[in-house]
mmCIF file of C-alpha atoms in Angstrom:
data_model
loop_
_atom_site.group_PDB
_atom_site.id
_atom_site.type_symbol
_atom_site.label_atom_id
_atom_site.label_comp_id
_atom_site.label_asym_id
_atom_site.label_seq_id
_atom_site.Cartn_x
_atom_site.Cartn_y
_atom_site.Cartn_z
ATOM 1 C CA UNK O 342 90.249 76.283 81.378
ATOM 2 C CA UNK O 343 87.725 74.571 79.207
ATOM 3 C CA UNK O 344 88.564 70.944 80.041
ATOM 4 C CA UNK O 345 89.124 71.635 83.727
ATOM 5 C CA UNK O 346 85.441 71.057 83.907
ATOM 6 C CA UNK O 347 84.939 69.084 80.683
ATOM 7 C CA UNK O 348 85.300 65.588 82.198
ATOM 8 C CA UNK O 349 84.965 66.156 85.902
ATOM 9 C CA UNK O 350 84.191 69.715 86.954
ATOM 10 C CA UNK O 351 84.201 68.999 90.614
ATOM 11 C CA UNK O 352 85.373 65.468 91.493
ATOM 12 C CA UNK O 353 83.444 63.702 94.223
ATOM 13 C CA UNK O 354 86.528 62.662 96.170
ATOM 14 C CA UNK O 355 89.751 64.588 96.874
ATOM 15 C CA UNK O 356 90.336 67.219 94.214
ATOM 16 C CA UNK O 357 92.248 65.825 91.312
ATOM 17 C CA UNK O 358 92.717 62.316 92.959
ATOM 18 C CA UNK O 359 90.841 60.543 90.180
ATOM 19 C CA UNK O 360 92.219 62.167 87.060
ATOM 20 C CA UNK O 361 95.439 64.236 86.795
ATOM 21 C CA UNK O 362 94.444 67.796 86.002
ATOM 22 C CA UNK O 363 97.008 68.351 83.254
ATOM 23 C CA UNK O 364 95.967 65.058 81.645
ATOM 24 C CA UNK O 365 92.457 66.466 81.305
ATOM 25 C CA UNK O 366 93.525 69.560 79.528
ATOM 26 C CA UNK O 367 92.585 70.071 75.927
ATOM 27 C CA UNK O 368 95.071 71.051 73.287
ATOM 28 C CA UNK O 369 93.760 74.650 73.608
ATOM 29 C CA UNK O 370 94.487 74.653 77.392
ATOM 30 C CA UNK O 371 97.725 72.790 77.247
ATOM 31 C CA UNK O 372 99.275 75.293 74.902
ATOM 32 C CA UNK O 373 97.753 78.353 76.448
ATOM 33 C CA UNK O 374 100.992 80.327 76.685
ATOM 34 C CA UNK O 375 101.523 79.762 72.926
ATOM 35 C CA UNK O 376 98.052 81.005 72.080
ATOM 36 C CA UNK O 377 98.386 84.066 74.306
ATOM 37 C CA UNK O 378 101.775 84.939 72.781
ATOM 38 C CA UNK O 379 100.315 84.527 69.305
ATOM 39 C CA UNK O 380 97.295 86.743 70.288
ATOM 40 C CA UNK O 381 99.621 89.454 71.599
ATOM 41 C CA UNK O 382 101.735 89.313 68.445
ATOM 42 C CA UNK O 383 98.683 89.347 66.170
ATOM 43 C CA UNK O 384 97.218 92.319 68.029
ATOM 44 C CA UNK O 385 100.463 94.253 67.770
ATOM 45 C CA UNK O 386 100.778 93.498 64.036
ATOM 46 C CA UNK O 387 97.170 94.488 63.353
ATOM 47 C CA UNK O 388 97.643 97.731 65.227
ATOM 48 C CA UNK O 389 100.800 98.549 63.192
ATOM 49 C CA UNK O 390 99.712 97.359 59.808
ATOM 50 C CA UNK O 391 95.992 98.303 59.569
ATOM 51 C CA UNK O 392 95.602 102.116 59.220
ATOM 52 C CA UNK O 393 92.752 103.488 61.385
ATOM 53 C CA UNK O 394 92.089 100.151 63.161
ATOM 54 C CA UNK O 395 92.606 101.677 66.667
ATOM 55 C CA UNK O 396 90.219 104.554 65.931
ATOM 56 C CA UNK O 397 87.620 102.053 64.654
ATOM 57 C CA UNK O 398 87.888 99.680 67.595
ATOM 58 C CA UNK O 399 87.820 102.587 70.038
ATOM 59 C CA UNK O 400 84.918 104.410 68.430
ATOM 60 C CA UNK O 401 82.269 102.878 70.675
ATOM 61 C CA UNK O 402 82.923 102.583 74.385
ATOM 62 C CA UNK O 403 81.228 100.987 77.376
ATOM 63 C CA UNK O 404 82.222 102.451 80.678
ATOM 64 C CA UNK O 405 85.247 104.194 79.037
ATOM 65 C CA UNK O 406 86.415 100.868 77.633
ATOM 66 C CA UNK O 407 86.281 99.923 73.901
ATOM 67 C CA UNK O 408 83.125 97.944 73.028
ATOM 68 C CA UNK O 409 85.097 94.996 71.475
ATOM 69 C CA UNK O 410 87.178 94.731 74.617
ATOM 70 C CA UNK O 411 83.941 94.895 76.701
ATOM 71 C CA UNK O 412 82.520 92.017 74.651
ATOM 72 C CA UNK O 413 85.676 89.922 74.981
ATOM 73 C CA UNK O 414 85.679 90.500 78.853
ATOM 74 C CA UNK O 415 82.059 89.436 79.203
ATOM 75 C CA UNK O 416 82.634 86.336 77.118
ATOM 76 C CA UNK O 417 85.673 85.554 79.134
ATOM 77 C CA UNK O 418 84.050 85.973 82.537
ATOM 78 C CA UNK O 419 80.577 84.445 82.037
ATOM 79 C CA UNK O 420 81.611 80.746 81.673
ATOM 80 C CA UNK O 421 83.898 80.974 84.723
ATOM 81 C CA UNK O 422 81.151 82.503 86.852
ATOM 82 C CA UNK O 423 78.659 80.002 85.567
ATOM 83 C CA UNK O 424 80.898 77.292 87.104
ATOM 84 C CA UNK O 425 80.705 78.760 90.626
ATOM 85 C CA UNK O 426 78.576 76.989 93.171
ATOM 86 C CA UNK O 427 76.970 80.029 94.642
ATOM 87 C CA UNK O 428 75.367 78.038 97.522
ATOM 88 C CA UNK O 429 78.907 77.564 98.901
ATOM 89 C CA UNK O 430 79.945 81.231 98.938
ATOM 90 C CA UNK O 431 78.665 81.653 102.500
ATOM 91 C CA UNK O 432 81.337 79.146 103.584
ATOM 92 C CA UNK O 433 83.977 81.209 101.921
ATOM 93 C CA UNK O 434 82.801 84.522 103.388
ATOM 94 C CA UNK O 435 82.948 83.080 106.821
ATOM 95 C CA UNK O 436 86.651 82.372 106.514
ATOM 96 C CA UNK O 437 88.015 85.415 108.286
ATOM 97 C CA UNK O 438 91.599 84.495 107.604
ATOM 98 C CA UNK O 439 91.025 84.586 103.875
ATOM 99 C CA UNK O 440 88.898 87.793 103.930
ATOM 100 C CA UNK O 441 91.351 89.770 106.033
ATOM 101 C CA UNK O 442 94.394 88.526 104.214
ATOM 102 C CA UNK O 443 92.860 89.498 100.856
ATOM 103 C CA UNK O 444 91.893 92.946 102.010
ATOM 104 C CA UNK O 445 95.333 93.586 103.413
ATOM 105 C CA UNK O 446 97.178 92.318 100.336
ATOM 106 C CA UNK O 447 94.890 94.053 97.817
ATOM 107 C CA UNK O 448 94.386 97.393 99.475
ATOM 108 C CA UNK O 449 97.383 97.967 101.644
ATOM 109 C CA UNK O 450 100.291 95.888 100.411
ATOM 110 C CA UNK O 451 99.639 95.979 96.648
ATOM 111 C CA UNK O 452 99.327 99.718 96.184
ATOM 112 C CA UNK O 453 102.205 100.450 98.547
ATOM 113 C CA UNK O 454 104.558 97.983 96.821
ATOM 114 C CA UNK O 455 103.677 99.418 93.369
ATOM 115 C CA UNK O 456 104.298 102.954 94.682
ATOM 116 C CA UNK O 457 107.678 101.937 96.136
ATOM 117 C CA UNK O 458 108.808 100.090 92.967
ATOM 118 C CA UNK O 459 107.642 102.881 90.684
ATOM 119 C CA UNK O 460 109.634 105.512 92.636
ATOM 120 C CA UNK O 461 112.637 103.209 93.049
ATOM 121 C CA UNK O 462 112.964 102.101 89.392
ATOM 122 C CA UNK O 463 111.508 105.161 87.626
ATOM 123 C CA UNK O 464 112.628 108.249 89.569
ATOM 124 C CA UNK O 465 113.241 110.210 86.434
ATOM 125 C CA UNK O 466 110.021 109.248 84.632
ATOM 126 C CA UNK O 467 107.059 111.040 86.328
ATOM 127 C CA UNK O 468 104.399 110.112 83.802
ATOM 128 C CA UNK O 469 105.332 106.453 83.591
ATOM 129 C CA UNK O 470 105.624 106.329 87.417
ATOM 130 C CA UNK O 471 102.113 107.822 87.898
ATOM 131 C CA UNK O 472 100.676 105.299 85.367
ATOM 132 C CA UNK O 473 102.184 102.414 87.389
ATOM 133 C CA UNK O 474 100.641 103.841 90.590
ATOM 134 C CA UNK O 475 97.262 103.866 88.905
ATOM 135 C CA UNK O 476 97.790 100.251 87.778
ATOM 136 C CA UNK O 477 98.659 99.306 91.357
ATOM 137 C CA UNK O 478 95.362 100.769 92.598
ATOM 138 C CA UNK O 479 93.186 98.905 90.067
ATOM 139 C CA UNK O 480 92.762 95.504 91.722
ATOM 140 C CA UNK O 481 91.763 92.632 89.450
ATOM 141 C CA UNK O 482 88.146 91.720 88.854
ATOM 142 C CA UNK O 483 88.286 89.968 85.514
ATOM 143 C CA UNK O 484 91.164 87.880 84.316
ATOM 144 C CA UNK O 485 91.979 86.622 87.758
ATOM 145 C CA UNK O 486 89.075 84.225 87.407
ATOM 146 C CA UNK O 487 90.873 82.599 84.454
ATOM 147 C CA UNK O 488 94.179 82.248 86.293
ATOM 148 C CA UNK O 489 92.406 80.899 89.358
ATOM 149 C CA UNK O 490 90.651 78.274 87.327
ATOM 150 C CA UNK O 491 93.738 77.192 85.587
ATOM 151 C CA UNK O 492 95.658 76.811 88.897
ATOM 152 C CA UNK O 493 92.749 74.765 90.379
ATOM 153 C CA UNK O 494 91.980 77.431 92.896
ATOM 154 C CA UNK O 495 88.764 77.677 94.890
ATOM 155 C CA UNK O 496 86.105 79.003 92.543
ATOM 156 C CA UNK O 497 83.726 80.066 95.204
ATOM 157 C CA UNK O 498 86.456 81.881 96.993
ATOM 158 C CA UNK O 499 87.459 83.633 93.767
ATOM 159 C CA UNK O 500 84.009 84.923 93.226
ATOM 160 C CA UNK O 501 83.685 86.246 96.734
ATOM 161 C CA UNK O 502 87.071 87.964 96.688
ATOM 162 C CA UNK O 503 86.437 89.473 93.213
ATOM 163 C CA UNK O 504 83.082 90.866 94.550
ATOM 164 C CA UNK O 505 84.828 92.256 97.634
ATOM 165 C CA UNK O 506 87.522 93.910 95.487
ATOM 166 C CA UNK O 507 84.808 95.382 93.324
ATOM 167 C CA UNK O 508 83.111 97.035 96.326
ATOM 168 C CA UNK O 509 86.383 98.417 97.578
ATOM 169 C CA UNK O 510 87.386 99.592 94.066
ATOM 170 C CA UNK O 511 84.283 101.805 93.855
ATOM 171 C CA UNK O 512 84.717 103.050 97.493
ATOM 172 C CA UNK O 513 88.478 103.409 97.719
ATOM 173 C CA UNK O 514 90.034 103.897 94.238
ATOM 174 C CA UNK O 515 89.654 107.758 94.126
ATOM 175 C CA UNK O 516 90.754 108.201 97.744
ATOM 176 C CA UNK O 517 93.806 105.955 97.390
ATOM 177 C CA UNK O 518 94.687 107.730 94.111
ATOM 178 C CA UNK O 519 94.794 111.023 95.960
ATOM 179 C CA UNK O 520 96.814 109.514 98.793
ATOM 180 C CA UNK O 521 99.491 107.948 96.647
ATOM 181 C CA UNK O 522 99.768 110.759 94.099
ATOM 182 C CA UNK O 523 99.564 113.681 96.351
ATOM 183 C CA UNK O 524 99.546 113.053 100.074
ATOM 184 C CA UNK O 525 102.278 110.385 100.528
ATOM 185 C CA UNK O 526 104.746 111.969 98.014
ATOM 186 C CA UNK O 527 104.259 115.209 99.925
ATOM 187 C CA UNK O 528 105.025 113.647 103.223
ATOM 188 C CA UNK O 529 108.206 112.125 101.697
ATOM 189 C CA UNK O 530 109.330 115.328 100.036
ATOM 190 C CA UNK O 531 108.700 113.880 96.549
ATOM 191 C CA UNK O 532 107.059 115.289 93.440
ATOM 192 C CA UNK O 533 103.252 115.256 93.629
ATOM 193 C CA UNK O 534 100.715 114.668 90.813
ATOM 194 C CA UNK O 535 97.280 116.172 90.547
ATOM 195 C CA UNK O 536 94.565 113.889 89.131
ATOM 196 C CA UNK O 537 90.833 113.526 89.330
ATOM 197 C CA UNK O 538 89.125 110.145 89.207
ATOM 198 C CA UNK O 539 85.485 109.731 88.368
ATOM 199 C CA UNK O 540 83.867 107.586 90.963
ATOM 200 C CA UNK O 541 80.812 107.237 88.649
ATOM 201 C CA UNK O 542 82.996 105.895 85.849
ATOM 202 C CA UNK O 543 84.710 103.353 88.139
ATOM 203 C CA UNK O 544 81.390 102.180 89.504
ATOM 204 C CA UNK O 545 80.036 101.799 85.916
ATOM 205 C CA UNK O 546 83.087 99.730 84.986
ATOM 206 C CA UNK O 547 82.590 97.469 87.929
ATOM 207 C CA UNK O 548 78.894 97.191 87.241
ATOM 208 C CA UNK O 549 79.402 96.269 83.598
ATOM 209 C CA UNK O 550 82.476 93.976 83.769
ATOM 210 C CA UNK O 551 81.571 92.126 86.987
ATOM 211 C CA UNK O 552 77.858 92.723 87.498
ATOM 212 C CA UNK O 553 76.602 91.552 84.111
ATOM 213 C CA UNK O 554 78.494 88.292 83.950
ATOM 214 C CA UNK O 555 77.991 87.674 87.592
ATOM 215 C CA UNK O 556 74.160 87.913 87.344
ATOM 216 C CA UNK O 557 74.243 85.858 84.100
ATOM 217 C CA UNK O 558 76.401 83.134 85.664
ATOM 218 C CA UNK O 559 74.262 83.003 88.792
ATOM 219 C CA UNK O 560 70.969 82.756 86.876
ATOM 220 C CA UNK O 561 72.432 80.158 84.428
ATOM 221 C CA UNK O 562 73.345 77.884 87.388
ATOM 222 C CA UNK O 563 70.159 78.333 89.350
ATOM 223 C CA UNK O 564 67.882 77.870 86.321
ATOM 224 C CA UNK O 565 70.004 75.048 84.803
ATOM 225 C CA UNK O 566 70.102 73.021 87.927
ATOM 226 C CA UNK O 567 66.426 73.630 88.603
ATOM 227 C CA UNK O 568 65.494 72.501 85.123
ATOM 228 C CA UNK O 569 67.877 69.543 84.581
ATOM 229 C CA UNK O 570 69.719 68.882 87.884
ATOM 230 C CA UNK O 571 73.299 69.397 88.975
ATOM 231 C CA UNK O 572 74.773 66.355 87.295
ATOM 232 C CA UNK O 573 73.486 67.421 83.841
ATOM 233 C CA UNK O 574 74.507 71.032 84.487
ATOM 234 C CA UNK O 575 78.133 70.236 85.434
ATOM 235 C CA UNK O 576 78.681 67.212 83.250
ATOM 236 C CA UNK O 577 76.909 68.211 80.113
ATOM 237 C CA UNK O 578 76.305 72.002 80.041
ATOM 238 C CA UNK O 579 79.465 73.418 81.460
ATOM 239 C CA UNK O 580 81.848 71.591 79.086
ATOM 240 C CA UNK O 581 79.892 73.159 76.178
ATOM 241 C CA UNK O 582 80.355 76.745 77.315
ATOM 242 C CA UNK O 583 83.791 76.331 78.977
ATOM 243 C CA UNK O 584 85.892 76.969 75.783
ATOM 244 C CA UNK O 585 84.166 80.393 75.391
ATOM 245 C CA UNK O 586 86.188 81.752 78.258
ATOM 246 C CA UNK O 587 89.426 80.958 76.465
ATOM 247 C CA UNK O 588 88.170 82.379 73.144
ATOM 248 C CA UNK O 589 87.067 85.513 75.030
ATOM 249 C CA UNK O 590 90.534 85.858 76.641
ATOM 250 C CA UNK O 591 92.351 85.488 73.362
ATOM 251 C CA UNK O 592 89.956 87.893 71.600
ATOM 252 C CA UNK O 593 90.418 90.497 74.280
ATOM 253 C CA UNK O 594 94.205 90.290 74.063
ATOM 254 C CA UNK O 595 94.116 90.700 70.266
ATOM 255 C CA UNK O 596 91.831 93.713 70.528
ATOM 256 C CA UNK O 597 93.687 95.328 73.395
ATOM 257 C CA UNK O 598 97.053 95.092 71.675
ATOM 258 C CA UNK O 599 95.625 96.142 68.340
ATOM 259 C CA UNK O 600 94.306 99.242 69.992
ATOM 260 C CA UNK O 601 97.684 100.105 71.663
ATOM 261 C CA UNK O 602 100.145 98.325 69.340
ATOM 262 C CA UNK O 603 101.571 101.566 67.935
ATOM 263 C CA UNK O 604 102.200 102.947 71.371
ATOM 264 C CA UNK O 605 104.056 99.769 72.444
ATOM 265 C CA UNK O 606 106.161 99.113 69.333
ATOM 266 C CA UNK O 607 107.148 102.821 68.731
ATOM 267 C CA UNK O 608 108.583 103.242 72.257
ATOM 268 C CA UNK O 609 110.603 100.007 72.989
ATOM 269 C CA UNK O 610 112.988 101.788 75.479
ATOM 270 C CA UNK O 611 110.131 103.102 77.565
ATOM 271 C CA UNK O 612 108.314 99.815 77.448
ATOM 272 C CA UNK O 613 111.437 97.953 78.777
ATOM 273 C CA UNK O 614 111.797 100.480 81.612
ATOM 274 C CA UNK O 615 108.134 100.170 82.632
ATOM 275 C CA UNK O 616 108.296 96.372 82.421
ATOM 276 C CA UNK O 617 110.940 96.089 85.059
ATOM 277 C CA UNK O 618 108.920 97.372 88.074
ATOM 278 C CA UNK O 619 105.831 95.490 86.775
ATOM 279 C CA UNK O 620 107.760 92.198 86.649
ATOM 280 C CA UNK O 621 109.129 92.780 90.090
ATOM 281 C CA UNK O 622 105.609 93.596 91.426
ATOM 282 C CA UNK O 623 103.985 90.476 90.093
ATOM 283 C CA UNK O 624 106.773 88.184 91.354
ATOM 284 C CA UNK O 625 106.822 89.780 94.847
ATOM 285 C CA UNK O 626 103.077 89.910 95.198
ATOM 286 C CA UNK O 627 102.590 86.286 94.168
ATOM 287 C CA UNK O 628 105.360 84.776 96.232
ATOM 288 C CA UNK O 629 104.422 86.888 99.301
ATOM 289 C CA UNK O 630 100.760 86.082 99.048
ATOM 290 C CA UNK O 631 101.409 82.332 98.541
ATOM 291 C CA UNK O 632 103.647 82.206 101.473
ATOM 292 C CA UNK O 633 101.110 84.152 103.595
ATOM 293 C CA UNK O 634 98.362 81.734 102.638
ATOM 294 C CA UNK O 635 100.363 78.739 103.642
ATOM 295 C CA UNK O 636 101.517 80.467 106.907
ATOM 296 C CA UNK O 637 97.946 81.226 108.109
ATOM 297 C CA UNK O 638 96.762 77.646 107.376
ATOM 298 C CA UNK O 639 94.858 78.044 104.182
ATOM 299 C CA UNK O 640 94.345 75.048 101.875
ATOM 300 C CA UNK O 641 96.211 74.997 98.551
ATOM 301 C CA UNK O 642 93.035 75.945 96.625
ATOM 302 C CA UNK O 643 92.368 79.053 98.785
ATOM 303 C CA UNK O 644 96.028 79.998 98.848
ATOM 304 C CA UNK O 645 96.149 79.890 95.089
ATOM 305 C CA UNK O 646 93.003 82.022 94.952
ATOM 306 C CA UNK O 647 94.418 84.444 97.482
ATOM 307 C CA UNK O 648 97.704 84.760 95.461
ATOM 308 C CA UNK O 649 96.152 85.430 92.117
ATOM 309 C CA UNK O 650 93.459 87.841 93.342
ATOM 310 C CA UNK O 651 96.257 89.805 95.070
ATOM 311 C CA UNK O 652 98.697 89.632 92.161
ATOM 312 C CA UNK O 653 96.500 90.520 89.186
ATOM 313 C CA UNK O 654 95.399 94.078 88.246
ATOM 314 C CA UNK O 655 92.402 95.478 86.519
ATOM 315 C CA UNK O 656 94.299 96.783 83.507
ATOM 316 C CA UNK O 657 91.036 97.656 81.714
ATOM 317 C CA UNK O 658 90.191 100.197 84.405
ATOM 318 C CA UNK O 659 93.789 101.373 84.732
ATOM 319 C CA UNK O 660 93.972 102.091 81.007
ATOM 320 C CA UNK O 661 90.647 103.778 80.976
ATOM 321 C CA UNK O 662 91.440 106.011 83.960
ATOM 322 C CA UNK O 663 94.852 106.898 82.586
ATOM 323 C CA UNK O 664 93.467 107.825 79.091
ATOM 324 C CA UNK O 665 90.475 109.696 80.601
ATOM 325 C CA UNK O 666 92.635 111.653 83.106
ATOM 326 C CA UNK O 667 95.996 112.230 81.320
ATOM 327 C CA UNK O 668 95.176 111.555 77.548
ATOM 328 C CA UNK O 669 95.531 108.744 75.060
ATOM 329 C CA UNK O 670 99.154 109.659 74.162
ATOM 330 C CA UNK O 671 100.356 110.248 77.686
ATOM 331 C CA UNK O 672 103.132 108.335 79.398
ATOM 332 C CA UNK O 673 100.553 107.325 82.059
ATOM 333 C CA UNK O 674 98.438 105.654 79.376
ATOM 334 C CA UNK O 675 101.521 103.870 77.987
ATOM 335 C CA UNK O 676 102.304 102.457 81.447
ATOM 336 C CA UNK O 677 98.689 101.154 81.662
ATOM 337 C CA UNK O 678 99.006 99.564 78.219
ATOM 338 C CA UNK O 679 102.311 97.837 79.183
ATOM 339 C CA UNK O 680 100.591 96.340 82.179
ATOM 340 C CA UNK O 681 98.861 93.505 80.353
ATOM 341 C CA UNK O 682 101.857 93.058 78.065
ATOM 342 C CA UNK O 683 103.783 91.901 81.155
ATOM 343 C CA UNK O 684 100.950 90.630 83.336
ATOM 344 C CA UNK O 685 99.409 88.077 80.849
ATOM 345 C CA UNK O 686 102.565 85.901 80.165
ATOM 346 C CA UNK O 687 103.893 86.301 83.729
ATOM 347 C CA UNK O 688 100.586 85.119 85.339
ATOM 348 C CA UNK O 689 100.312 82.130 82.900
ATOM 349 C CA UNK O 690 103.793 81.232 84.106
ATOM 350 C CA UNK O 691 102.714 81.653 87.632
ATOM 351 C CA UNK O 692 99.857 79.183 87.137
ATOM 352 C CA UNK O 693 102.455 76.472 86.553
ATOM 353 C CA UNK O 694 104.478 77.777 89.557
ATOM 354 C CA UNK O 695 101.374 77.557 91.770
ATOM 355 C CA UNK O 696 100.781 73.905 90.660
ATOM 356 C CA UNK O 697 104.345 73.030 91.157
ATOM 357 C CA UNK O 698 104.594 74.706 94.599
ATOM 358 C CA UNK O 699 101.280 73.268 95.760
ATOM 359 C CA UNK O 700 102.556 69.713 95.457
ATOM 360 C CA UNK O 701 105.604 70.579 97.426
ATOM 361 C CA UNK O 702 104.200 72.941 100.059
ATOM 362 C CA UNK O 703 100.879 71.324 100.787
ATOM 363 C CA UNK O 704 101.576 67.555 101.348
ATOM 364 C CA UNK O 705 98.368 65.595 101.962
ATOM 365 C CA UNK O 706 96.139 68.516 100.960
ATOM 366 C CA UNK O 707 93.182 67.053 98.990
ATOM 367 C CA UNK O 708 92.774 70.369 97.057
ATOM 368 C CA UNK O 709 96.157 69.995 95.438
ATOM 369 C CA UNK O 710 95.734 68.674 91.805
ATOM 370 C CA UNK O 711 97.386 65.442 90.967
ATOM 371 C CA UNK O 712 100.645 65.423 89.004
ATOM 372 C CA UNK O 713 100.213 64.741 85.287
ATOM 373 C CA UNK O 714 100.833 61.156 84.568
ATOM 374 C CA UNK O 715 100.125 60.042 88.158
ATOM 375 C CA UNK O 716 98.203 56.790 88.494
ATOM 376 C CA UNK O 717 94.410 57.197 88.605
#
């Protein structure tokens, strides 16, 4: 994440042809799964061992999200958005195959798949089932930028798709929640759930967690290039701020699990049951999206971006909605908390799957990163 831009943020020739991507990773990046696992464990331990820590961390909120988590998310997203070449976003937006595929996967396939898995695997757990449905409706607008960057996806495409998801999140979240919790179960003769979603709170969440770092990243690139030129900006400035994204990610994970550590560790049986549909969801969404991207003729970089933007979920929003609607100790809130417990390590693993599959499924594609150890 940091050194993907440290030596050569955007190679002049075919992507990764000069320097193998994995060979350019720093120690921090190379052992990212280890650091993430350690951050999760540290957060869980802090939540269990430090009395009153969860109340202290949750005392101040921004858009229904704990202030420390908000700070971590902003730190995590800003460097990635500062890397985006915004002058190229028009090229991405003009790719109708990518735009249509992303909308279908995110707003039709994703929620429907989570609904089906929740009812299939948790038929006797109405609270956990509802929590999973809420998770399925919260499309990713934050951490997906990290996974996309690590898998060498198209940064400009990721920025456009995240912005598109944000608009639809504000417009469609409440309506889809009503449909999947009341209308569709009623049609199928299943139990319905009554819930109210605050459109204003959702809009505020999107504005804070995407709007602020997006504007900051855009202004940083425009002003930086104007003052010192693109070469200085990408070769000198970006490597300095790049590691901040990783630190923000790890900090966010520690705080998140410290806030919810007691809920996770005190209900291991429930956590295991919730984890199963989540694991199935992430694997099915990723493999299906990757196969679709290749089938419709997208490059590896855009296929990877499509896959991760469709697979990831906005767990910050899902947790905030579940807590605000059903209560902090509810089963719905627990399902939201278990989301990142499963999503983070699974998507880190899928980064490696994407890199492996890209070299085998996209022969001759210049956007496929070179294999570690390949000749320069």
